Coordinates of C-alpha atoms in Angstrom, one line a residue:
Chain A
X899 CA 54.2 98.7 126.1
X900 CA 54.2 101.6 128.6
X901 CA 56.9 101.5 131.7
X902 CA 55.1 100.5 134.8
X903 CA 56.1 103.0 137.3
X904 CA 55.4 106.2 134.9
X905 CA 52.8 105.0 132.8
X906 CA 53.8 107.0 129.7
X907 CA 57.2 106.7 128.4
X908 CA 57.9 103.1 126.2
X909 CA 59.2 100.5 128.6
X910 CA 62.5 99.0 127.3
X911 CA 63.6 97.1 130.2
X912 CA 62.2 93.8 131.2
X913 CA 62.9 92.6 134.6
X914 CA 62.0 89.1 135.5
X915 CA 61.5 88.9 139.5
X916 CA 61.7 86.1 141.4
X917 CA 60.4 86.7 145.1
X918 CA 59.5 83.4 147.4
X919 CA 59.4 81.7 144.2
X920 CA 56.5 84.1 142.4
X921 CA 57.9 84.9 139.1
X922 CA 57.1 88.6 138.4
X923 CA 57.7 90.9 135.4
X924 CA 58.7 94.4 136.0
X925 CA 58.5 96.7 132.5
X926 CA 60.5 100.1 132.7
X927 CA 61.5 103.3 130.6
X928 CA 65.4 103.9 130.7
X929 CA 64.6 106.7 133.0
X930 CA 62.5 105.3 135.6
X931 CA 65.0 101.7 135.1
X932 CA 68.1 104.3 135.8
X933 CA 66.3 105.5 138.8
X934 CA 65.2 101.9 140.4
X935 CA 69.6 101.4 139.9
X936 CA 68.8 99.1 137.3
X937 CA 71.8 99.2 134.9
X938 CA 70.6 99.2 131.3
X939 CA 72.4 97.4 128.2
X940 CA 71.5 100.2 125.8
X941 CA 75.3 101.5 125.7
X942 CA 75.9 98.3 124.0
X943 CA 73.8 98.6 120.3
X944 CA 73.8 95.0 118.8
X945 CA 72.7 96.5 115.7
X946 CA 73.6 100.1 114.9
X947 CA 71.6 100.6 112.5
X948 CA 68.4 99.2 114.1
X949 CA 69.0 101.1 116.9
X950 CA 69.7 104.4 115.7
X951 CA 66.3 104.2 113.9
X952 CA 64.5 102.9 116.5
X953 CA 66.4 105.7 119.0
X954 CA 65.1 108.0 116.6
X955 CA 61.6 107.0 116.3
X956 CA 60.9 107.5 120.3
X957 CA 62.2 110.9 119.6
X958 CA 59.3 111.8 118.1
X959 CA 57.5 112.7 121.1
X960 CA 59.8 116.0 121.1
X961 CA 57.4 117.5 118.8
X962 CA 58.1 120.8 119.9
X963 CA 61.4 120.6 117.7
X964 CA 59.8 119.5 114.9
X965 CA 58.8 122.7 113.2
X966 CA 62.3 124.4 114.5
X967 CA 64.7 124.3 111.2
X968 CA 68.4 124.4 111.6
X969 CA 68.8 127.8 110.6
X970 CA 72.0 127.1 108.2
X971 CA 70.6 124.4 106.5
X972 CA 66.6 124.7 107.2
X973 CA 66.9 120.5 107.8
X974 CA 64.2 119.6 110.8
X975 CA 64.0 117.3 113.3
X976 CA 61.3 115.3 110.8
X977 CA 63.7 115.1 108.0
X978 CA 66.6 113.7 110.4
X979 CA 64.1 111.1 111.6
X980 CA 63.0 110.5 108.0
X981 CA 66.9 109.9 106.7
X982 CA 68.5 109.2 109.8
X983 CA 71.5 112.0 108.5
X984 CA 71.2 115.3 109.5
X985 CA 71.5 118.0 107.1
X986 CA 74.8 120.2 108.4
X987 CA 77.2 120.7 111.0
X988 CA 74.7 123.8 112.6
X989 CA 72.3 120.9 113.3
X990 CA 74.3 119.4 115.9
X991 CA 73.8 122.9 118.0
X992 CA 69.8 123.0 116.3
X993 CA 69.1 120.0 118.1
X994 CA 71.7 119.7 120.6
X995 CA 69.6 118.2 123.4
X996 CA 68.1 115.6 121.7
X997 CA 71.3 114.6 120.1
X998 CA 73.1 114.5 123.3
X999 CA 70.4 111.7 124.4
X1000 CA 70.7 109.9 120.6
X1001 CA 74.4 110.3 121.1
X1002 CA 74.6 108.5 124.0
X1003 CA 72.3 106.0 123.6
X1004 CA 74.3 104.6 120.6
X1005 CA 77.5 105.1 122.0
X1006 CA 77.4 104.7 125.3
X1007 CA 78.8 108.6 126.1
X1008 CA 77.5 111.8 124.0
X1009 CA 81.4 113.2 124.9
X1010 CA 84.4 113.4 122.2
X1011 CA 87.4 112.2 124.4
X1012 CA 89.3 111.8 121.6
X1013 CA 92.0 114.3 119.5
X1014 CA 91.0 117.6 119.9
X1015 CA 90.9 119.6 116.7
X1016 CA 91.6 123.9 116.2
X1017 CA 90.8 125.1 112.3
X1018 CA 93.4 126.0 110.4
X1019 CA 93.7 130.4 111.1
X1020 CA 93.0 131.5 108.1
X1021 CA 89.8 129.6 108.6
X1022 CA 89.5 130.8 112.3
X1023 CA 86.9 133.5 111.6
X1024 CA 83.7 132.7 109.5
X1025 CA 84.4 133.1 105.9
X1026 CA 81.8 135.3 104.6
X1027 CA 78.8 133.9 103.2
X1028 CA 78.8 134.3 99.3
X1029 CA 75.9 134.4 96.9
X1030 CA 76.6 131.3 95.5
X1031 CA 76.3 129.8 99.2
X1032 CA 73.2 132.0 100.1
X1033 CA 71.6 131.4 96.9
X1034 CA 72.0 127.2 97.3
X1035 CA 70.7 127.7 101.2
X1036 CA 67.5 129.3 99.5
X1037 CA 66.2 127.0 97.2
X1038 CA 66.8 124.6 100.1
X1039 CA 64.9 126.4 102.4
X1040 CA 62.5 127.1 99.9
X1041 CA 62.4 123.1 99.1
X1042 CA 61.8 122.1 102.8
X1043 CA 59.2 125.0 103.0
X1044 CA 60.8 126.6 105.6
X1045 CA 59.6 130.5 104.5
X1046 CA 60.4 132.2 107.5
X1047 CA 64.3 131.3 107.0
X1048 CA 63.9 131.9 103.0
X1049 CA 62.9 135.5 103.5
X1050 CA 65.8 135.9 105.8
X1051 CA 68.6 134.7 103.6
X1052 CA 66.1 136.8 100.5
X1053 CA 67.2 139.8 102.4
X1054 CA 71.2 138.7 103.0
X1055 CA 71.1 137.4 99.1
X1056 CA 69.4 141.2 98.8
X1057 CA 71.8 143.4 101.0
X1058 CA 74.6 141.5 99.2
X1059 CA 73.6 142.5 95.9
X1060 CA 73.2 145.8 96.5
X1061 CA 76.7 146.3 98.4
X1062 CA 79.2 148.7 96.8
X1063 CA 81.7 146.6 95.2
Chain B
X1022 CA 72.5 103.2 73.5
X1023 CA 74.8 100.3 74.5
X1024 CA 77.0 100.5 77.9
X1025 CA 80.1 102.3 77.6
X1026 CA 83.0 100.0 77.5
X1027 CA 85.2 99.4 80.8
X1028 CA 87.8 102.4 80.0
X1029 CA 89.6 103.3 83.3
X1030 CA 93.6 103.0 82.5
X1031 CA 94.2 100.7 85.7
X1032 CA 98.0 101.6 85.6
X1033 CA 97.1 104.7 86.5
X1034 CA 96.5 104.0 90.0
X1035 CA 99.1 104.1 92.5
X1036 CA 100.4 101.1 93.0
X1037 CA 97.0 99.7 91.2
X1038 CA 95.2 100.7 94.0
X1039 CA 96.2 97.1 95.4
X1040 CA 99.0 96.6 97.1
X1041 CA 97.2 96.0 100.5
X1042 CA 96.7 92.6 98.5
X1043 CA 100.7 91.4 98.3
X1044 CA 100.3 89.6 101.3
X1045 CA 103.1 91.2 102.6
X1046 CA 101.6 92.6 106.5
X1047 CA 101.6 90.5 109.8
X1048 CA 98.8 87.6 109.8
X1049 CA 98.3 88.0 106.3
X1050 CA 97.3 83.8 106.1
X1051 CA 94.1 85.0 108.4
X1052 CA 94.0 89.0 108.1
X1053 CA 94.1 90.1 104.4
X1054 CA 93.9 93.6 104.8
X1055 CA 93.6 96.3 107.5
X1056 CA 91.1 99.9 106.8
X1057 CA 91.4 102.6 108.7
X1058 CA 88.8 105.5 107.9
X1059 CA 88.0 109.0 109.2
X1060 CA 85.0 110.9 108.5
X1061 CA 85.3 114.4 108.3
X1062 CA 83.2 117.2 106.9
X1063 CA 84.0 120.5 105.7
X1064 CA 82.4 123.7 108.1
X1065 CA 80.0 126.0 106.2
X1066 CA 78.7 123.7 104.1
X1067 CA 75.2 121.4 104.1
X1068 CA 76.6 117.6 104.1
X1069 CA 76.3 116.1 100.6
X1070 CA 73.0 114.2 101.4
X1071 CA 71.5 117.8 102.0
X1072 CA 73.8 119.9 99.8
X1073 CA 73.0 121.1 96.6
X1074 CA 74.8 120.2 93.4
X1075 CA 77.0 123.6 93.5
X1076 CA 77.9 123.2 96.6
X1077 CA 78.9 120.2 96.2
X1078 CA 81.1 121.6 93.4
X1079 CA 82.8 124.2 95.3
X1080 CA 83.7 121.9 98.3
X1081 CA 85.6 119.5 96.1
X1082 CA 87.0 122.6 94.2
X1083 CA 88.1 123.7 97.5
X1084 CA 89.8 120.5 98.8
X1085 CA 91.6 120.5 95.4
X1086 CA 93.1 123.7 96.3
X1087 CA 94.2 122.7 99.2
X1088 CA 96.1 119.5 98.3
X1089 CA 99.3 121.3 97.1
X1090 CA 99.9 121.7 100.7
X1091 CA 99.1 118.4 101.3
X1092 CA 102.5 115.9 101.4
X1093 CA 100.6 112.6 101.6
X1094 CA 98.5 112.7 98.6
X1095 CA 100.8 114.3 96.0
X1096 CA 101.2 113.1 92.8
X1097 CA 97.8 111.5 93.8
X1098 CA 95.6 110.7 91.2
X1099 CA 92.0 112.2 91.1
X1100 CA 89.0 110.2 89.4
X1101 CA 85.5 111.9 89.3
X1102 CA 83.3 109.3 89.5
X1103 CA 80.3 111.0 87.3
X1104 CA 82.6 110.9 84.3
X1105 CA 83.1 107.1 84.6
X1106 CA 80.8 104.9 83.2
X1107 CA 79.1 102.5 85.6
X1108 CA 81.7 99.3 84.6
X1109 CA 84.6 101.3 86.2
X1110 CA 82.8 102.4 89.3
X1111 CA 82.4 99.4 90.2
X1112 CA 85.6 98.2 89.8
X1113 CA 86.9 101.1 92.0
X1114 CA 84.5 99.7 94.4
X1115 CA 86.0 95.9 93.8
X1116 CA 89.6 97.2 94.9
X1117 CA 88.0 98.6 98.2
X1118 CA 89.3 102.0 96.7
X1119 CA 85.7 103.9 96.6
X1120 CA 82.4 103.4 98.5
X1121 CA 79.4 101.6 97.2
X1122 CA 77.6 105.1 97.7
X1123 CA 80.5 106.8 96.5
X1124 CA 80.6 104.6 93.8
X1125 CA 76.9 105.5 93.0
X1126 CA 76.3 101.5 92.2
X1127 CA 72.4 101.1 94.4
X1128 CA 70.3 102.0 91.4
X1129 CA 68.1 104.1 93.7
X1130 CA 71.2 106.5 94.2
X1131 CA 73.1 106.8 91.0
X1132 CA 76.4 108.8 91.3
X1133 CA 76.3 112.2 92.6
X1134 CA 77.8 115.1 91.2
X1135 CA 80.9 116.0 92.9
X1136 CA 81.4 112.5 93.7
X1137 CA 85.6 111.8 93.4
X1138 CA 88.3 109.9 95.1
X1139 CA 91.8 111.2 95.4
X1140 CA 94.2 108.4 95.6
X1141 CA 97.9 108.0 96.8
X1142 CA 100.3 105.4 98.0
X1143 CA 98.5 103.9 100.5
X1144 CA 95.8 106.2 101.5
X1145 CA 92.4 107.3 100.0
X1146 CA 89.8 110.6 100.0
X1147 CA 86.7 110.2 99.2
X1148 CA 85.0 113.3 98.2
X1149 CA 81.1 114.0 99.1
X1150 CA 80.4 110.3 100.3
X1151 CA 78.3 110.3 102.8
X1152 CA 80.3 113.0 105.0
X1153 CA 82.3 115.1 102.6
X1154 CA 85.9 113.5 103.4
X1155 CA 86.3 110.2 103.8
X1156 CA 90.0 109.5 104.4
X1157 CA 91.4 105.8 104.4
X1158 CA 94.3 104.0 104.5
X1159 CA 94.5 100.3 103.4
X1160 CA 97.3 97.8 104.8
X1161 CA 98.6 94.2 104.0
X1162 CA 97.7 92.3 107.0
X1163 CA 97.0 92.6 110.0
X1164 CA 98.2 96.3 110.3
X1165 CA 96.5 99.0 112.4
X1166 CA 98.9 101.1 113.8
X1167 CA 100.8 101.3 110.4
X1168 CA 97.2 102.2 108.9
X1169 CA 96.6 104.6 111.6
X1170 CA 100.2 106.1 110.7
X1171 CA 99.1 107.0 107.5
X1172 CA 95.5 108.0 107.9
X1173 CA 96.7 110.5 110.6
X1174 CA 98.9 111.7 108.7
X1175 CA 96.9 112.5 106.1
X1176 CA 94.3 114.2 108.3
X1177 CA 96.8 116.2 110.1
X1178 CA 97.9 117.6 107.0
X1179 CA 94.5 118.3 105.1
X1180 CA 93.0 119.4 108.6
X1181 CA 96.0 122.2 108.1
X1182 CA 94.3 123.2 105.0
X1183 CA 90.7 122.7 105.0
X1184 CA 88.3 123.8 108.4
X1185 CA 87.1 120.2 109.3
X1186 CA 83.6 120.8 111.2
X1187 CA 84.0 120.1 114.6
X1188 CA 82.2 120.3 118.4
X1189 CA 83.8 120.9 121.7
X1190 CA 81.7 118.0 122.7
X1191 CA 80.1 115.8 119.9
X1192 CA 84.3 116.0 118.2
X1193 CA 83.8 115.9 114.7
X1194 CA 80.2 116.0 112.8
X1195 CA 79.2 113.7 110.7
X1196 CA 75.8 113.5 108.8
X1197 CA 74.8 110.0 110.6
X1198 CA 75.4 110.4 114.3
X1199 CA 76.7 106.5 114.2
X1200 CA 80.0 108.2 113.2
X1201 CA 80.5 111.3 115.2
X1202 CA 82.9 111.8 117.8
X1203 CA 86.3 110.2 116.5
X1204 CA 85.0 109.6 113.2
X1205 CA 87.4 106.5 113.2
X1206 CA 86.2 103.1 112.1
X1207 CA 88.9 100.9 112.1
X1208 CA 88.2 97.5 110.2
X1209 CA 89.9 94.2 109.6
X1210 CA 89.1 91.5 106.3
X1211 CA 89.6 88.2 107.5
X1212 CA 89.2 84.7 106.5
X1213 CA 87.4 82.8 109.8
X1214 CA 87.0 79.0 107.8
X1215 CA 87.7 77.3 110.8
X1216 CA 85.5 79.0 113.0
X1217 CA 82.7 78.3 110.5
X1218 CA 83.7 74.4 110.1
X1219 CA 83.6 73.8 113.5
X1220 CA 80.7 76.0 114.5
X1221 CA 82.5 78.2 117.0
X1222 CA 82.0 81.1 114.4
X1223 CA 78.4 81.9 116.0
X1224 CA 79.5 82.5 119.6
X1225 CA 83.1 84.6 118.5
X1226 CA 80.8 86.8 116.5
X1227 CA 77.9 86.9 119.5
X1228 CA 81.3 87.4 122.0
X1229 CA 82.8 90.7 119.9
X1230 CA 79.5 92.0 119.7
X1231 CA 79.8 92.4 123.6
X1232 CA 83.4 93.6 123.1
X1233 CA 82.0 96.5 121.3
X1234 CA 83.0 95.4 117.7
X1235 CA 80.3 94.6 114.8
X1236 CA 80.9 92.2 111.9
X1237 CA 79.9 92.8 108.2
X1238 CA 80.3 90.9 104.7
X1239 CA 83.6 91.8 102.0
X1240 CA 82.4 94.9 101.2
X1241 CA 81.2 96.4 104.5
X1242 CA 77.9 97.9 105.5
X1243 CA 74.6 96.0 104.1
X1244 CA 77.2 92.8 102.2
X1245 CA 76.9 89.5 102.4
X1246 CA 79.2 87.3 104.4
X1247 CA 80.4 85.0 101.8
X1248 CA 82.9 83.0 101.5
X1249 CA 84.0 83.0 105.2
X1250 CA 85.2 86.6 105.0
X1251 CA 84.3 88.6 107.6
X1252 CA 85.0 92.5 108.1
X1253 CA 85.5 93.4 111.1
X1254 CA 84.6 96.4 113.2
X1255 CA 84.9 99.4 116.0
X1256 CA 80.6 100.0 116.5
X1257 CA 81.2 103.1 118.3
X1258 CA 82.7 105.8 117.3
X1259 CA 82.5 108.4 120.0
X1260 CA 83.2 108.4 123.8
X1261 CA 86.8 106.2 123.5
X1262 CA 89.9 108.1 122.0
X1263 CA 91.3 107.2 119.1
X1264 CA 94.4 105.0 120.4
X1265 CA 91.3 103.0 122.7
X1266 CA 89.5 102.2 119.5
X1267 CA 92.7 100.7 117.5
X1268 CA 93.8 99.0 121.1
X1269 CA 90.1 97.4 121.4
X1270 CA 90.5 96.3 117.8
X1271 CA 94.1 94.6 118.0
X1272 CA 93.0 92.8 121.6
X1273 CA 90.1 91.3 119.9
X1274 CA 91.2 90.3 116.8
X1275 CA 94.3 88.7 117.8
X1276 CA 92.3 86.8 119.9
X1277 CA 90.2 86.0 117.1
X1278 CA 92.9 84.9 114.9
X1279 CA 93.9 82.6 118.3
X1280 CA 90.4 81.0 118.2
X1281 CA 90.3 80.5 114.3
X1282 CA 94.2 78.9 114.3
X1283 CA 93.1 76.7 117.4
X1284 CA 89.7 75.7 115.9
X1285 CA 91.9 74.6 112.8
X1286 CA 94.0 72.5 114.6
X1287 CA 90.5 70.9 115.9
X1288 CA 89.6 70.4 112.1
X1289 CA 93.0 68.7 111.7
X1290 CA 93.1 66.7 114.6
X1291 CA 89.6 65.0 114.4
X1292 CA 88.4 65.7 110.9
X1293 CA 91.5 65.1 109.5
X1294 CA 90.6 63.3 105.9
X1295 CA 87.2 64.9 105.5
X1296 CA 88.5 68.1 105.5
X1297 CA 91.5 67.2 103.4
X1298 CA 88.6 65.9 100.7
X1299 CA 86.9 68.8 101.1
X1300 CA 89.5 71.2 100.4
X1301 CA 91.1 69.4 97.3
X1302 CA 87.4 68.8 95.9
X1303 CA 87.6 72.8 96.5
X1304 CA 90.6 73.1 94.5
X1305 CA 89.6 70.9 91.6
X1306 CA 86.3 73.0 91.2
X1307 CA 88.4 76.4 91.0
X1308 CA 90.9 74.4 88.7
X1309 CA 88.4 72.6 86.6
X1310 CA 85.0 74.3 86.3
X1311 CA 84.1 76.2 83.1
X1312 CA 81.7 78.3 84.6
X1313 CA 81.7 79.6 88.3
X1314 CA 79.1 82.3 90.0
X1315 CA 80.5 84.6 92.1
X1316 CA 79.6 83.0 95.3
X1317 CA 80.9 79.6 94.2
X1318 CA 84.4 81.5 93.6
X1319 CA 84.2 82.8 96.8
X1320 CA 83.5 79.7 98.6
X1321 CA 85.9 77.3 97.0
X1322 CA 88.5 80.2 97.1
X1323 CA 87.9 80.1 100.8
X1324 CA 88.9 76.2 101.0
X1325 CA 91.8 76.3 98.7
X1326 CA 93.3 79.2 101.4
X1327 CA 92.3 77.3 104.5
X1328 CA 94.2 74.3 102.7
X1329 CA 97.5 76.4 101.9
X1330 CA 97.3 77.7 105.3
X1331 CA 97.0 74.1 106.9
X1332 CA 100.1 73.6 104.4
X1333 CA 98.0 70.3 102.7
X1334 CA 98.0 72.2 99.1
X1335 CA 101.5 73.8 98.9
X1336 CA 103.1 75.8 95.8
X1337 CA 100.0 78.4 95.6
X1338 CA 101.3 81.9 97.7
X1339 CA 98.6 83.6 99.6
X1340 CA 98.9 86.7 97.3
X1341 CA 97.7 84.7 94.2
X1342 CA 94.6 84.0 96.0
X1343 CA 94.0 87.5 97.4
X1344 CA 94.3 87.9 94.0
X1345 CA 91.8 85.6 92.8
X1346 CA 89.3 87.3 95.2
X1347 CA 89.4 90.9 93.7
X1348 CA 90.4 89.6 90.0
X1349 CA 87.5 87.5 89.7
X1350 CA 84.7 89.7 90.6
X1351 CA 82.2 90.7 87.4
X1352 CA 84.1 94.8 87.1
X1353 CA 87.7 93.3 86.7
X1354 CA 86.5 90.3 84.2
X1355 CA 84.8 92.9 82.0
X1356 CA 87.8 94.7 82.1
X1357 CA 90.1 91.9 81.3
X1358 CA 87.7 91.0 78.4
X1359 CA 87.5 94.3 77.3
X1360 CA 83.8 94.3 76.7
X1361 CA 80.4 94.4 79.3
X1362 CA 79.3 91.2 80.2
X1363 CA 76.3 89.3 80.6
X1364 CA 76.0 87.3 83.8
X1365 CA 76.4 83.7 82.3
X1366 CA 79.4 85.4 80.3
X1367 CA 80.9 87.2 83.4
X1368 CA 80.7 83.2 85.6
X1369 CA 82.4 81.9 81.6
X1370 CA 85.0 84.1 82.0
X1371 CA 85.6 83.6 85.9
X1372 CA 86.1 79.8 85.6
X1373 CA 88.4 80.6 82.4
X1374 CA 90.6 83.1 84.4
X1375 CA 90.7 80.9 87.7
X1376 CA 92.2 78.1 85.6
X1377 CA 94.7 80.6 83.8
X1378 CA 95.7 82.1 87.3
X1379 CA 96.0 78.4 89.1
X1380 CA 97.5 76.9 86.1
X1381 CA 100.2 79.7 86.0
X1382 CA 100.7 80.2 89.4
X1383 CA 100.1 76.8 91.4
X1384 CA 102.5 74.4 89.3
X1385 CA 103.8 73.7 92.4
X1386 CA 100.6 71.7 93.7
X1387 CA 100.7 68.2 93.6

């Protein structure tokens, strides 16, 4: 069912009016039931799961990040909404925007208050990738026909090779 | 080519991988054990849903490197679960020691290579679960600061070693966004009978749902609720610090335990003779039966402890039936009876080592 006010996102709150006793039902989208003050329960999942599939599912209309890949692990915005997991750490900053929104519809805040965390700093910088690692990215991206990232890690895996030991 | 026979050397395992069962912790007539778990992955690789089999490989091999450094789990044993045959995985999983994914036991997802748990006194990794560490500590009781103790411990120390992946605003990164954040999901296994007798149970669970806590079966996500054991559980994971999570779980579980202990004396006060039937019929099945299903186990094991804890059936300790309720599940019998075992000869053996256990260790009933 489509909100009333905007007439194109998914309404997902119901409001049941009662004005001079005429009952009236008022359908809104999050966004225009945020606007209108209404407060909305979606902070609160009853069923995580449920929820998280069903968050993901109205992502779909972000079709424009679709065809991006994560450019670590070549996982897409399809293949998270196909699993529900995403594929790496990297993804979190591939689909940032989104995830803020899943984020905080299942938890009621998209922001880590918790323990803060620095790497250990021998880990500080980036190790450097090795062949093994480029080689497994690869066949992944290769897998999840993501070409334009296999030709890019071909020609790391290549450069690699042909360094002076 | 038959089944391998059950061959994991149980006295191995640090204190058997059980001592969460003794009974021992605060509540423990209600509350019989207390899980905290952190989910952490390791930066620069794919998570294992994603990752392929050699990296896989290398982060374990990595994580192994790094234990030497790492106080709370030395002298911990390792177990790769690929080398085990099926019979001992899912004992692991029995003892709340490994995953059901971990574990590899949904036939869709067999084990994984790289799959392994590291276990010490106390506290558990889980290697290449869902998110590439899974660290837990298990309690007697109803425990969560001790299990936070020693889970943060841990993490402190192996976060030393290994780069954990983490966001300056997500926190830590974990392949299903349900976890991100803290990571934490702090969980409590405990026995509600007189909340389901009288009916109340409906409303406690609707009323933590709104407190922000979820409910599951014995073994967590996806199991049954059986017997009246109920896990209970943080939902959310991000947005509420660590110490907020453990506070919201002690406020509403000691209020459960307030609700279930009143709603007993309810059971008492008006019900008084059918429930004392009930319970003793309970205990006769358990001490009688020659052949018992799982579920039946569960259930009458669930009166017997509601009678011990309203004192009506005295002699039996609380840890005998904690007991009962890992000893008696299919992986442990086929372990005891040194063979695989079909089901009518798993619910033959149950019966015959209920009787043996309450024969031995409730003389005392009268």
């Amino acid at each position: 069912m489509l909100c009333d006010n905007c007439k194109e996102r998914d309404a997902v709150v119901h409001l049941t009016r009662i004005v001079d006793n005429a009952v009236t039902q008022l359908h809104l989208c999050e966004k225009c039931a945020a606007a209108k003050g209404v407060e909305t329960t979606l902070s609160v999942p009853q069923h995580p799961l449920g929820d998280i599939l069903q968050a993901v599912q109205q992502q779909a209309s972000a079709t424009s990040e679709d065809a991006a890949a994560c450019a670590f692990c070549g996982a897409t915005a399809r293949d998270f909404r196909a699993t529900g997991r995403l594929g790496c750490p990297h993804c979190y900053d591939a689909m940032e925007q989104s995830l803020r929104e899943l984020l905080r519809r299942l938890h009621g805040s998209s922001r880590h208050v918790g323990q803060r965390y620095d790497a250990p700093v021998a880990h500080m910088v980036d190790k450097p990738d090795t062949l093994h690692d480029l080689r497994d990215r690869l066949r992944r991206a290769i897998d999840g026909e993501q070409f334009e990232l296999a030709a890019e890690l071909r020609d790391r895996i290549k450069a690699l090779e042909t360094e002076p030991v | 080519m038959s089944e391998p026979r059950p061959g994991l050397d149980l006295s191995l395992l640090p204190d058997g991988g059980v001592r969460w069962l003794d009974a021992s912790g605060p509540n423990s007539d209600v509350v019989i054990s207390t899980r905290i778990r952190l989910a952490r992955n390791v930066s620069g690789y794919a998570f294992t849903g994603r990752a392929r089999e050699g990296e896989r490989l290398r982060m374990l091999a990595q994580v192994r490197d790094a234990l030497s450094a790492v106080p709370s789990l030395s002298g911990s044993l390792l177990l790769r679960l690929e080398d085990l045959p099926l019979v001992d995985r899912q004992l692991l999983h029995e003892r709340h020691l490994v995953s059901k994914e971990l574990a590899g036991l949904d036939p869709q997802h067999p084990v994984r290579s790289g799959a392994a748990v590291f276990l010490g006194e106390g506290v558990g990794l889980l290697v290449n679960e869902e998110d590439h560490l899974r660290l837990q500590a298990l309690r007697s009781g109803f425990a969560v600061a001790q299990a936070f103790d020693g889970v943060t411990r841990l993490d402190r120390e192996l976060g030393g070693q290994v780069p954990y992946a983490f966001h300056r605003e997500f926190g830590y990164l974990t392949a299903c966004p349900t976890n991100a954040g803290t990571g934490l999901r702090a969980s409590v296994l405990i026995h509600l009978p007189g909340l389901v007798l009288t009916k109340e149970i409906g409303k406690v669970l609707a009323g933590l749902q709104q407190m922000g806590l979820t409910y599951r079966g014995l073994y967590g996500e996806g199991s049954e609720v059986v017997g009246n054991f109920f896990q209970l559980s943080n939902q959310t994971t991000l947005g509420r610090s660590e110490e907020e999570l453990q506070d919201l779980l002690v406020r509403v579980v000691r209020h459960v335990i307030e609700r279930e202990e009143e709603a007993r004396r309810v059971l008492v006060r008006d019900a008084g003779y059918i429930i004392e039937d009930k319970l003793w019929r309970a205990y006769g099945t358990l001490r009688y039966a020659r052949s018992l299903t799982f579920d039946e186990a569960m259930n009458y094991l669930s009166g017997v402890r509601l009678a011990v804890g309203l004192k009506l059936i005295t002699g039996l300790s609380v840890y005998t039936l904690n007991k009962l309720l890992i000893f008696a599940q299919s992986a442990h019998l086929a372990h005891l009876e040194g063979k695989v075992l079909t089901d009518s000869e798993t619910n033959l053996a149950r019966a015959r080592y209920v009787r043996q256990v309450l024969l031995s260790e409730g003389s005392g009933v009268e």
